[in-house]
C-alpha positions as CSV (number, residue, x, y, z in Angstrom):
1,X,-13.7,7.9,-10.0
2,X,-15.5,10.0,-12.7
3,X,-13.7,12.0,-15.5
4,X,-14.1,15.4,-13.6
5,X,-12.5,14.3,-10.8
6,X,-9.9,12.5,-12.6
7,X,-9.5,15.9,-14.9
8,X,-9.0,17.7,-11.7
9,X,-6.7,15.6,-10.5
10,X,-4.1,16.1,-13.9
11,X,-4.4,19.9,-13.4
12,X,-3.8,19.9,-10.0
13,X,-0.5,17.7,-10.5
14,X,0.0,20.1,-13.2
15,X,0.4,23.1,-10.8
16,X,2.6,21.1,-8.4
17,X,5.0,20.0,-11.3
18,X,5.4,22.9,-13.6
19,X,6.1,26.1,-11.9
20,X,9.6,26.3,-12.3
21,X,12.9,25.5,-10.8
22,X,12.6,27.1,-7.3
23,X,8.6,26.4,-6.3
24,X,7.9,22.7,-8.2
25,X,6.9,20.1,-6.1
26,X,7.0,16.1,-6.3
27,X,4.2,14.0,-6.6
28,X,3.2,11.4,-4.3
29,X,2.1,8.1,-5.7
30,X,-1.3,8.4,-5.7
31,X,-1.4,11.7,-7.5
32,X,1.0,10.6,-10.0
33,X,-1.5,7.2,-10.8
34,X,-4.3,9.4,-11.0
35,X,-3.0,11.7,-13.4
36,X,-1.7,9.0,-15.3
37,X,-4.7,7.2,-15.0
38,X,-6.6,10.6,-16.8
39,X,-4.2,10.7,-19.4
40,X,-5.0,6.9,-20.4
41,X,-9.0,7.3,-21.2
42,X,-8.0,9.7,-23.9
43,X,-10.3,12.5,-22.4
44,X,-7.1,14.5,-21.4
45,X,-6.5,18.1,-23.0
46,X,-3.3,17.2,-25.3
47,X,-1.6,20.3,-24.7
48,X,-2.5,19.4,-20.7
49,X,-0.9,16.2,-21.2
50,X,2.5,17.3,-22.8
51,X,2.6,19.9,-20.4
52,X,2.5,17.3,-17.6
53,X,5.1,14.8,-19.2
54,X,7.7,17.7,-19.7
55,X,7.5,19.3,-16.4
56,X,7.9,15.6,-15.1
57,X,11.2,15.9,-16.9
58,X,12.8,19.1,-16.1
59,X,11.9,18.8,-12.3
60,X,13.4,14.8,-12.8
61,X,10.5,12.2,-12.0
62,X,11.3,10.6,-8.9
63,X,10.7,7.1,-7.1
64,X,7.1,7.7,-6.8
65,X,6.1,9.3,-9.8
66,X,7.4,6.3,-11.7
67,X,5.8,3.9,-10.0
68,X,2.7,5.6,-9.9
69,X,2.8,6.0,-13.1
70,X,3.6,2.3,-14.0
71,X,0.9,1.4,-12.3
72,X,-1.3,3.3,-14.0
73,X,-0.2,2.0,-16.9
74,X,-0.5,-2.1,-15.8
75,X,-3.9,-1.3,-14.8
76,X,-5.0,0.0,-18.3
77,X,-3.1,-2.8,-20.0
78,X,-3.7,-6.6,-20.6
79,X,-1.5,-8.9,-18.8
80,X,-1.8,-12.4,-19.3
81,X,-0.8,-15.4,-17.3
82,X,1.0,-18.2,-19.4
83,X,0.9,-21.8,-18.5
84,X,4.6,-22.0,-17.6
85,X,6.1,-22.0,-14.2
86,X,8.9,-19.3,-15.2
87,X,10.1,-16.9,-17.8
88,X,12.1,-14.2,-18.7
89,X,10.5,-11.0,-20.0
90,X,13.6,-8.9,-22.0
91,X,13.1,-5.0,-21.5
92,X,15.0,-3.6,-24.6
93,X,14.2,-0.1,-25.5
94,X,11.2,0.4,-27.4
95,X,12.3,3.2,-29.2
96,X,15.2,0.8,-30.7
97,X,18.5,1.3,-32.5
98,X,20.5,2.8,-34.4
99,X,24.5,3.0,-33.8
100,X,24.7,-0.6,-34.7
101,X,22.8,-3.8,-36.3
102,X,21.2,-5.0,-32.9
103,X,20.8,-8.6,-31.6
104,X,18.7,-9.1,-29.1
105,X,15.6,-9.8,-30.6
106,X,17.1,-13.4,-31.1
107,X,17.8,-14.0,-28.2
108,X,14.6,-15.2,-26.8
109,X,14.6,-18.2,-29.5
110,X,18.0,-19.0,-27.9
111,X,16.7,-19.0,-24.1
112,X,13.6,-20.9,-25.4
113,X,15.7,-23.3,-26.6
114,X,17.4,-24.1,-24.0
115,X,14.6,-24.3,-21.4
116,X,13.4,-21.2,-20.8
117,X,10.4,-19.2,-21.7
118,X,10.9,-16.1,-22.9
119,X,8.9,-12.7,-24.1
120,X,9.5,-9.9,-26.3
121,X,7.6,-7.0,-26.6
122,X,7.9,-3.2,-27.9
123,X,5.7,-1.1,-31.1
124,X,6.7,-1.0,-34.7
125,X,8.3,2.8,-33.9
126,X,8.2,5.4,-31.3
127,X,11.1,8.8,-30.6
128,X,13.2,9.9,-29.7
129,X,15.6,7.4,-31.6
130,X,13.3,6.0,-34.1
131,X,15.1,3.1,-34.5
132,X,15.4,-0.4,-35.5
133,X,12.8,-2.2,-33.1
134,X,11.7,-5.6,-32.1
135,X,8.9,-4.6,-33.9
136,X,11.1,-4.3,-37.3
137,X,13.5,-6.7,-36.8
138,X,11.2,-9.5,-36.4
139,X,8.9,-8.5,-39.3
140,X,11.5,-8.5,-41.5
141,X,12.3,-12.0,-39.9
142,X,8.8,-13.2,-41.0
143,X,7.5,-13.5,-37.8
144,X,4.1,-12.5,-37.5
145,X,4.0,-9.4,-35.0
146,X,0.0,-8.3,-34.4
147,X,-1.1,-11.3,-32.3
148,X,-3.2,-10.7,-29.7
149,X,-2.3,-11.0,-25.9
150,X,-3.9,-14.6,-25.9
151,X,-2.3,-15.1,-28.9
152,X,1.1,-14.6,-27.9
153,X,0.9,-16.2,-24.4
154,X,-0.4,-19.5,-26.4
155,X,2.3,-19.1,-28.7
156,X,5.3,-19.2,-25.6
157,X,3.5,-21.6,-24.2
158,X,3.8,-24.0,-27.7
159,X,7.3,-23.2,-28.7
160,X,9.1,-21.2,-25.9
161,X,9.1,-17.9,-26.9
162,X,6.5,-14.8,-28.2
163,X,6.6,-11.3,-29.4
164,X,3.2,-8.8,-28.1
165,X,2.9,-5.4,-29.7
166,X,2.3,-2.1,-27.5
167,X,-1.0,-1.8,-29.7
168,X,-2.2,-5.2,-28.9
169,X,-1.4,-5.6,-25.0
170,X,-1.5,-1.7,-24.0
171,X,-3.7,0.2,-26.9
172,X,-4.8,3.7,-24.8
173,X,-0.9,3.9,-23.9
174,X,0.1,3.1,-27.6
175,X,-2.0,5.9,-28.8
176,X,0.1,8.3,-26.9
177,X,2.6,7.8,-29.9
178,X,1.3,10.5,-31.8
179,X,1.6,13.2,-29.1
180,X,5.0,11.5,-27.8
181,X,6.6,12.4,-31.2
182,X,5.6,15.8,-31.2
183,X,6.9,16.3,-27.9
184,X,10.5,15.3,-29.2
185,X,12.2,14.8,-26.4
186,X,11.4,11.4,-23.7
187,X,9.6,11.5,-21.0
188,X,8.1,9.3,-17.9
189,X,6.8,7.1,-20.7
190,X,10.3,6.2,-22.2
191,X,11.7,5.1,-18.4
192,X,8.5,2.6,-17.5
193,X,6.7,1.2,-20.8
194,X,9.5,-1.1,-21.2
195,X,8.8,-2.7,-17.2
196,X,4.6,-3.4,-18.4
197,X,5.7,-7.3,-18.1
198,X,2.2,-8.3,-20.4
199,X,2.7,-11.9,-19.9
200,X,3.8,-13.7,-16.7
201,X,4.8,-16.7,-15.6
202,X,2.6,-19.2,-13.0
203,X,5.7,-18.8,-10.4
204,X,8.3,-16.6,-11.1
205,X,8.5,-13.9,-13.7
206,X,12.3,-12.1,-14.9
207,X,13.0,-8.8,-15.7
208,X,16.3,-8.4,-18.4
209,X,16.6,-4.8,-19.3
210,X,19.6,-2.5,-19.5
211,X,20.7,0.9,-19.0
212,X,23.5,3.7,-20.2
213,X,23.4,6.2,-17.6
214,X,24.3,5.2,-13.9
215,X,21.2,7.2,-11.8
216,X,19.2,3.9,-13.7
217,X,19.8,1.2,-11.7
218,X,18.0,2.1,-8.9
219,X,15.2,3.5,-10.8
220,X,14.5,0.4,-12.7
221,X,15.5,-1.9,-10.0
222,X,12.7,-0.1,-7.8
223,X,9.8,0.1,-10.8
224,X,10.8,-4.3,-11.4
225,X,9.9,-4.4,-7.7
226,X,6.8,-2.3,-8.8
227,X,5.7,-4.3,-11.5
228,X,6.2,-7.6,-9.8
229,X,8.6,-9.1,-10.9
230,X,10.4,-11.9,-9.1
231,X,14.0,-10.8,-10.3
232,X,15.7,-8.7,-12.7
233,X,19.0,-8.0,-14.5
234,X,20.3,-4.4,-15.7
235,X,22.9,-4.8,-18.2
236,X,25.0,-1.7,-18.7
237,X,24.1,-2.2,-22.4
238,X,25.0,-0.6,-25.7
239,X,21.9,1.9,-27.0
240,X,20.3,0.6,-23.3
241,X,20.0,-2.9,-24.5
242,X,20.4,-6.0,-22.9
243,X,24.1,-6.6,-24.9
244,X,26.8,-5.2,-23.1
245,X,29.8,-3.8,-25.0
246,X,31.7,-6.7,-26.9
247,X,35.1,-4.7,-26.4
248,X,35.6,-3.4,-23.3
249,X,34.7,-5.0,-19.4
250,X,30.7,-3.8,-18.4
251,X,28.8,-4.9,-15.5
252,X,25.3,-5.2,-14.5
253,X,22.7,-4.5,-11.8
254,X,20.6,-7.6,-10.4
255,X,18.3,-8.7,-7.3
256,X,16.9,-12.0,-6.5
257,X,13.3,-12.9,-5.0
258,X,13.0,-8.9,-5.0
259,X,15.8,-8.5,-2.6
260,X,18.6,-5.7,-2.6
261,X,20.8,-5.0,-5.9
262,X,24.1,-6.0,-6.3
263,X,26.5,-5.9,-8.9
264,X,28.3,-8.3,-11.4
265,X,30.9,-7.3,-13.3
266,X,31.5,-8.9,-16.9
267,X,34.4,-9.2,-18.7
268,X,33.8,-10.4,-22.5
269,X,37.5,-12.0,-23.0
270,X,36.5,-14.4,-19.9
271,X,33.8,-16.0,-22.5
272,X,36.3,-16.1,-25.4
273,X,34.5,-12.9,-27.0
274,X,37.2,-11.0,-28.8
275,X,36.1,-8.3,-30.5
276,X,37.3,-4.7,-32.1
277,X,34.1,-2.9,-31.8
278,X,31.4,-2.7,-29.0
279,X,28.4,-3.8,-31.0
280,X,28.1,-5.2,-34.5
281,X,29.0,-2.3,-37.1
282,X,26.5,-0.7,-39.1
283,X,27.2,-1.7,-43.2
284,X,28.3,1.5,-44.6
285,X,25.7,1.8,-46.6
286,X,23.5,2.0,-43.3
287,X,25.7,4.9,-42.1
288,X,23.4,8.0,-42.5
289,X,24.6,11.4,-44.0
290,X,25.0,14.0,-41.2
291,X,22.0,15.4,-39.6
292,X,19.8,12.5,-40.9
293,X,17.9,9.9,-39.8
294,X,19.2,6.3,-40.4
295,X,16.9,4.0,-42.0
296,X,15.8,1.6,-39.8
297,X,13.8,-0.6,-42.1
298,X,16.9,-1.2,-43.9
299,X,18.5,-1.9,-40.8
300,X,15.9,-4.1,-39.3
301,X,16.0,-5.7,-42.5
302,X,19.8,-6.7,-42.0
303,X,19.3,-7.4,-38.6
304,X,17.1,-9.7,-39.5
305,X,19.8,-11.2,-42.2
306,X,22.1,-11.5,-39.6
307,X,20.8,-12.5,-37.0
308,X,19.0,-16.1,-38.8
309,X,22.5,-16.5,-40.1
310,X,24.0,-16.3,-36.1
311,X,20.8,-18.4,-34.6
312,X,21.9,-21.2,-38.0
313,X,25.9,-21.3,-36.0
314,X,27.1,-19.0,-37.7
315,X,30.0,-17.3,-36.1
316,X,30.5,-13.7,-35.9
317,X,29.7,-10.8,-33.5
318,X,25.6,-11.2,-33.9
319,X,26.9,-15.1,-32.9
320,X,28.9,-13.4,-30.1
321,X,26.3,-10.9,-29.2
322,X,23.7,-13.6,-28.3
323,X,26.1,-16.0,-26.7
324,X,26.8,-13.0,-23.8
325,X,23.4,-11.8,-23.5
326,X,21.9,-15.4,-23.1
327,X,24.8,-16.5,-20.4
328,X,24.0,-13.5,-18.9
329,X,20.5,-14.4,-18.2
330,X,20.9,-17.7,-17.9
331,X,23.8,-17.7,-15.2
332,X,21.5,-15.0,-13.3
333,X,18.8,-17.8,-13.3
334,X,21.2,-20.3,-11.8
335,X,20.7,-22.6,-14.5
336,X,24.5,-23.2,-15.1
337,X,27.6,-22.3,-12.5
338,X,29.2,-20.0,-13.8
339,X,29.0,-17.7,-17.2
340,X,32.1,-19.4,-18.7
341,X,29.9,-22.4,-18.4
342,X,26.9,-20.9,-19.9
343,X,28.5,-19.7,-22.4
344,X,29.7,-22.9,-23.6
345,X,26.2,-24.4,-23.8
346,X,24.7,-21.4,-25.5
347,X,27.6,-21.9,-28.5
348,X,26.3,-26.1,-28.4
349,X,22.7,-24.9,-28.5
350,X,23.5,-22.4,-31.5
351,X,25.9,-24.7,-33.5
352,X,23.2,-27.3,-33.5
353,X,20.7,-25.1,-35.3
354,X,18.1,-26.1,-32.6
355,X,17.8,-22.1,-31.5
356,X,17.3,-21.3,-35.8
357,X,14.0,-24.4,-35.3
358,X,12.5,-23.1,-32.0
359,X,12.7,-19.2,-34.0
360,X,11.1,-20.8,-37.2
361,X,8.6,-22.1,-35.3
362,X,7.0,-18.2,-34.7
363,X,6.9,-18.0,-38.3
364,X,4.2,-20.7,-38.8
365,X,1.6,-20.2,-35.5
366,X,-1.6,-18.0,-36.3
């Protein structure tokens, strides 16, 4: 399709989308691919293009926007094929955190250590949190962070376990960033770029994401389905991670072999997770002054601190954090009973030091 037609095509889904409250209309599929498809070769009118993105959002993006979207987006992106028969792709936010020192970005070493691949992925920063990323977190870790998609999938393949950068794997959707800050507020972008999936598995890929809000289930559930992957997991996470709440009962949103949803709910006490705050506290120094942005290098920074220390046995709630997200997934994969039982052999992995190796191992590939 040429770049007039594919022009036309955003201004048309313009007029459908943006005229107001009473008279806006939803896209179907196809219109919202093509727009989306515009957008991507960098030709699009900026002012067009923001225009498009918020109207999206006050009218609410529905079932087939999204998906169109995502599509749009997998077809502009690189996706490689590892030589592993299954893995677990973790769908964190990519605009990262910033209520609390996050975890998750160790917990792929932990899956990899324990048998299954697993892949990171996310860019250094993006709104509207601007927070602590994968990105960060793992730069300040030492691992390297700019390989290339065939870089990355070699590396999983060697040790386990990879981190791919928006830049590298998606680059016309990673120069969005720009325009997506000025915009302020999310959009489409914020709901799928996290479901891209840029390296799968031979067999069967996984989807661990999670959500705040209840409408999200669904939505994600429906763009994993999109995307392809085999099965997925929605944790009802703190910030819209993968870690659920350390304090109170949670619950998540799975299917299996892209069949219906259903629901687990999670108790922490039931894994001998006792804990006085949801997530792990930010130091006060971290705490930012009132109407001002934290500082997420410093937080990524002690992120990274702690979460070497909790991979090396260390016990504490960054320990706790990654024994409940990686029972989680791994008791979703049927690889042990139960998530009591899970749990047990994430704690054997973790006090052996084995996960801290398998980690240390990014630090000296490429």
């Amino acid at each position: 399709m040429s770049e007039l037609n594919l022009a036309l095509h955003l201004k048309q889904a313009i007029q459908k989308v943006a005229t107001g409250p009473e008279y806006s209309k939803d896209l179907p599929y196809t219109e919202a691919y093509q727009a989306m498809r515009h957008i991507l070769t960098g030709q699009a009118d900026p002012v067009q293009t923001a225009i498009y993105f918020i109207a999206l959002r006050m009218k609410r993006e529905t079932d087939e926007e999204n998906r169109g979207t995502l599509q749009a987006l997998m077809d502009n992106s690189t996706i490689s094929q590892a030589a592993v028969d299954e893995l677990v792709d973790i769908s964190d936010p990519y605009d990262g955190f910033i209520r609390g020192v996050p975890a998750s970005s160790f917990v792929p070493a932990v899956l990899a250590a324990m048998g299954v691949p697993a892949v990171l992925h996310g860019v250094a920063q993006v709104g509207p949190k601007y927070g602590a990323t994968h990105h960060k977190v793992l730069q300040a870790a030492g691992v390297k962070v700019q390989l290339s998609p065939a870089e990355a999938t070699q590396q999983l393949e060697q040790i386990g376990w990879t981190y791919v950068d928006q830049a590298s794997f998606a680059p016309s959707l990673h120069a969005l960033i720009p325009l997506r800050q000025r915009m302020i507020k999310r959009q489409v972008l914020t709901t799928v770029e996290t479901m891209l999936g840029p390296i799968r598995a031979r067999l069967k890929t996984h989807c661990m994401g999670g959500y705040v809000h209840k409408a999200y289930p669904p939505i994600y559930a429906s763009l994993a389905r999109q995307a392809g992957f085999h099965s997925a997991l929605f944790v009802r996470g703190v910030e819209g991670g993968i870690i659920p709440s350390l304090q109170q009962a949670g619950r998540l949103f799975a299917y299996q072999a892209q069949g219906a949803e259903y629901q687990v709910d999670l108790v922490p006490q039931d894994l001998g997770i006792v804990a006085a705050t949801r997530a792990v506290p930010l130091p006060s120094a971290l705490v930012p002054a009132e109407d001002s942005a934290i500082d997420s290098d410093a937080l990524a920074a002690q992120a990274a601190q702690l979460g070497q220390a909790a991979l090396a046995g260390e016990r504490g709630l960054t320990y706790d954090s990654l024994v409940y997200a990686s029972a989680i997934c791994l008791s979703h994969l049927k690889r042990y009973p139960d998530l009591q039982t899970a749990a047990t052999a994430v704690r054997t992995v973790l006090d052996s030091g084995q996960a801290l190796t398998v980690f240390e191992a990014a630090k000296h590939s490429f």
